[in-house]
PDB file of C-alpha atoms in Angstrom:
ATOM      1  CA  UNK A   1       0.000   0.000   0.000  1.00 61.00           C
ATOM      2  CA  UNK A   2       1.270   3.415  -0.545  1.00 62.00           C
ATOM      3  CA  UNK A   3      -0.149   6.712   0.826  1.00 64.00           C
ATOM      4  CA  UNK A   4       0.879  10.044   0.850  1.00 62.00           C
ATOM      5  CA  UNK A   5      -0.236  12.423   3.796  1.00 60.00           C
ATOM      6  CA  UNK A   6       0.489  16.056   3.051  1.00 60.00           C
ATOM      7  CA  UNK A   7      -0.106  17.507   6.949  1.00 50.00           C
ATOM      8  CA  UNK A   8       2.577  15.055   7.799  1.00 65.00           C
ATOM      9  CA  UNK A   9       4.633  15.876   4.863  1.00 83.00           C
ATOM     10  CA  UNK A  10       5.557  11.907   4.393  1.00 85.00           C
ATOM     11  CA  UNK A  11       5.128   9.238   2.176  1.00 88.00           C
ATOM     12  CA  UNK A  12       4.044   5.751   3.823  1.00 88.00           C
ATOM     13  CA  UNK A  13       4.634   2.629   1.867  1.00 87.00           C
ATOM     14  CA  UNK A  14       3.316  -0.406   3.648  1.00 84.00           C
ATOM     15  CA  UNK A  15       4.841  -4.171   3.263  1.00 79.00           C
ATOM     16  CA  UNK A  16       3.270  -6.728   4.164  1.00 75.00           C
ATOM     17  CA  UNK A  17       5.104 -10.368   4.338  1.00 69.00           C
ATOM     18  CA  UNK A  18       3.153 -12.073   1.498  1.00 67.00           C
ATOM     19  CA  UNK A  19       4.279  -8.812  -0.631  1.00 60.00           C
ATOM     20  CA  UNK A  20       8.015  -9.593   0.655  1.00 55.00           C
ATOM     21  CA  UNK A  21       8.355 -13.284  -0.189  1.00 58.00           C
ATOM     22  CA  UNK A  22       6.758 -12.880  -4.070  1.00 62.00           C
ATOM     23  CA  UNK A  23       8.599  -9.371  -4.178  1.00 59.00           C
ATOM     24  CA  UNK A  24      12.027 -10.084  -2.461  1.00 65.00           C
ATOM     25  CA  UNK A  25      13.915  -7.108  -4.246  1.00 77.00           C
ATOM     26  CA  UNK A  26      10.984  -4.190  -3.630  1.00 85.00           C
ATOM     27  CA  UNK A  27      12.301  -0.323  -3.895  1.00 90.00           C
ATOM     28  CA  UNK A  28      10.558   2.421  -4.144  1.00 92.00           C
ATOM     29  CA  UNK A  29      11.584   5.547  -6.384  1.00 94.00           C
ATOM     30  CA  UNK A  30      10.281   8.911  -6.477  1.00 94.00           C
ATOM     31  CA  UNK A  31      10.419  11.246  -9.507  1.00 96.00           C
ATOM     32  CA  UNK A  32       9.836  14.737 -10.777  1.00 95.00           C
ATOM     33  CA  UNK A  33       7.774  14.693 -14.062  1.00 94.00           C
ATOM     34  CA  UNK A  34      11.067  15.261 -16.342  1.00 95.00           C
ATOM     35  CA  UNK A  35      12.217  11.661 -14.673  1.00 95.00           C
ATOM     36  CA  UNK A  36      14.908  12.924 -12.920  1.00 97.00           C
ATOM     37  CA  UNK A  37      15.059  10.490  -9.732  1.00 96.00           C
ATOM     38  CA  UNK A  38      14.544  12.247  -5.912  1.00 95.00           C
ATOM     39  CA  UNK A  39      14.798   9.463  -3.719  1.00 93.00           C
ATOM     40  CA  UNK A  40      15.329   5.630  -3.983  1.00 95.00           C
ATOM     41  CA  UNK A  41      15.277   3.313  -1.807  1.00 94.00           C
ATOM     42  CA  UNK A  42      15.051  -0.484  -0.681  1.00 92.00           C
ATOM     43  CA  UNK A  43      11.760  -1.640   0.970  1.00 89.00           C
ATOM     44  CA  UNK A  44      11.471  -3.798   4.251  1.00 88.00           C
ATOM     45  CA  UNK A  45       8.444  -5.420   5.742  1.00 84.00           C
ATOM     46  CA  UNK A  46       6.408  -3.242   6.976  1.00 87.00           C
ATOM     47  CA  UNK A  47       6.280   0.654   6.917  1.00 90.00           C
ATOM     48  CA  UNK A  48       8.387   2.375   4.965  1.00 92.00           C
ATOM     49  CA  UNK A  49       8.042   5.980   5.748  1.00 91.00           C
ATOM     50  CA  UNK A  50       9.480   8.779   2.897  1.00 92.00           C
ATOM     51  CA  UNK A  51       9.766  12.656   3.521  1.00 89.00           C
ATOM     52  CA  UNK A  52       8.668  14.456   1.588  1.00 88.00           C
ATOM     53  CA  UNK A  53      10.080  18.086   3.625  1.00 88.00           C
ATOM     54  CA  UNK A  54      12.329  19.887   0.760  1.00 89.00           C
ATOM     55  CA  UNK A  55      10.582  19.230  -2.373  1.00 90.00           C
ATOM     56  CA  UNK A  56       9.128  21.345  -4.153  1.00 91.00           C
ATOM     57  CA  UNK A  57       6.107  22.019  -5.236  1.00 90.00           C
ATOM     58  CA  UNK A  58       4.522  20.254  -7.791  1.00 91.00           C
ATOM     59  CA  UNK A  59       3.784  16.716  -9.608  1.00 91.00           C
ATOM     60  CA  UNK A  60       6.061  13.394  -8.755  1.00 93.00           C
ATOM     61  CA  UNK A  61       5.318  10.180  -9.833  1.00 93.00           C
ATOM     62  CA  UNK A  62       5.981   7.375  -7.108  1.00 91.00           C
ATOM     63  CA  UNK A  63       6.449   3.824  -8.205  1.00 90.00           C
ATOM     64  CA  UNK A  64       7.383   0.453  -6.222  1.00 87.00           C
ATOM     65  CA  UNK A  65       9.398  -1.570  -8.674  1.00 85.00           C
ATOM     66  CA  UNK A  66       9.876  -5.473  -8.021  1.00 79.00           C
ATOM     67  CA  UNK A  67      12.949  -6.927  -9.763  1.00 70.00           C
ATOM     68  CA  UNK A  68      12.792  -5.729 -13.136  1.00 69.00           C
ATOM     69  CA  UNK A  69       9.622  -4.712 -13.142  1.00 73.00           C
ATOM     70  CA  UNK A  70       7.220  -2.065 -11.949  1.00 69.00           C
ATOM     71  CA  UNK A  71       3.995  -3.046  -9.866  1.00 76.00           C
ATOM     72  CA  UNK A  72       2.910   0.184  -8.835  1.00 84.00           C
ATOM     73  CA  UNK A  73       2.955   3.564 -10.000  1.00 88.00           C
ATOM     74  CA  UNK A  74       0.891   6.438  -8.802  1.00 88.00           C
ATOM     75  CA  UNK A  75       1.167  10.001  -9.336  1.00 89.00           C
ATOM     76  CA  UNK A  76       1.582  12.611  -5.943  1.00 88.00           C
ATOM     77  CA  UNK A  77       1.104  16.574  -6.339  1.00 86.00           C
ATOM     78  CA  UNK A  78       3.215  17.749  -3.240  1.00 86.00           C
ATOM     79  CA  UNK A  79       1.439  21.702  -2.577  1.00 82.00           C
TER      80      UNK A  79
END
């Protein structure tokens, strides 16, 4: 699960242990819009908390990529 909070200024991406053993190598990478990567990161079971303090306004795309592919992607407008 991923959710994005904007009073907290964090992103939350949630792990659960059936996720972990079919997704073993799970990161997460945010984006601006050009592609240019902000943050990457390995994921562990269970929450996996991202700030988001610093960025700047506007539209990021968050994904959760598994091996060599992406299972998630989801757009964020930080404001």
């Amino acid at each position: 699960s991923t959710f994005y909070d904007a009073a907290s200024s964090q992103i939350t991406v949630e792990l659960n242990q059936k996720a972990k053993e079919n997704f073993s190598n799970s990161e997460f990478v945010l984006m601006d819009i050009y592609g240019k990567i902000i943050v990457q990161s390995n994921l562990n079971l269970g929450k996996n908390l991202f700030s988001t303090t610093g960025l700047a306004k506007g539209i990021y795309i968050a994904r959760i990529n598994t091996g060599a592919h992406t299972t998630k992607q989801t757009k964020l407008i930080v404001y």
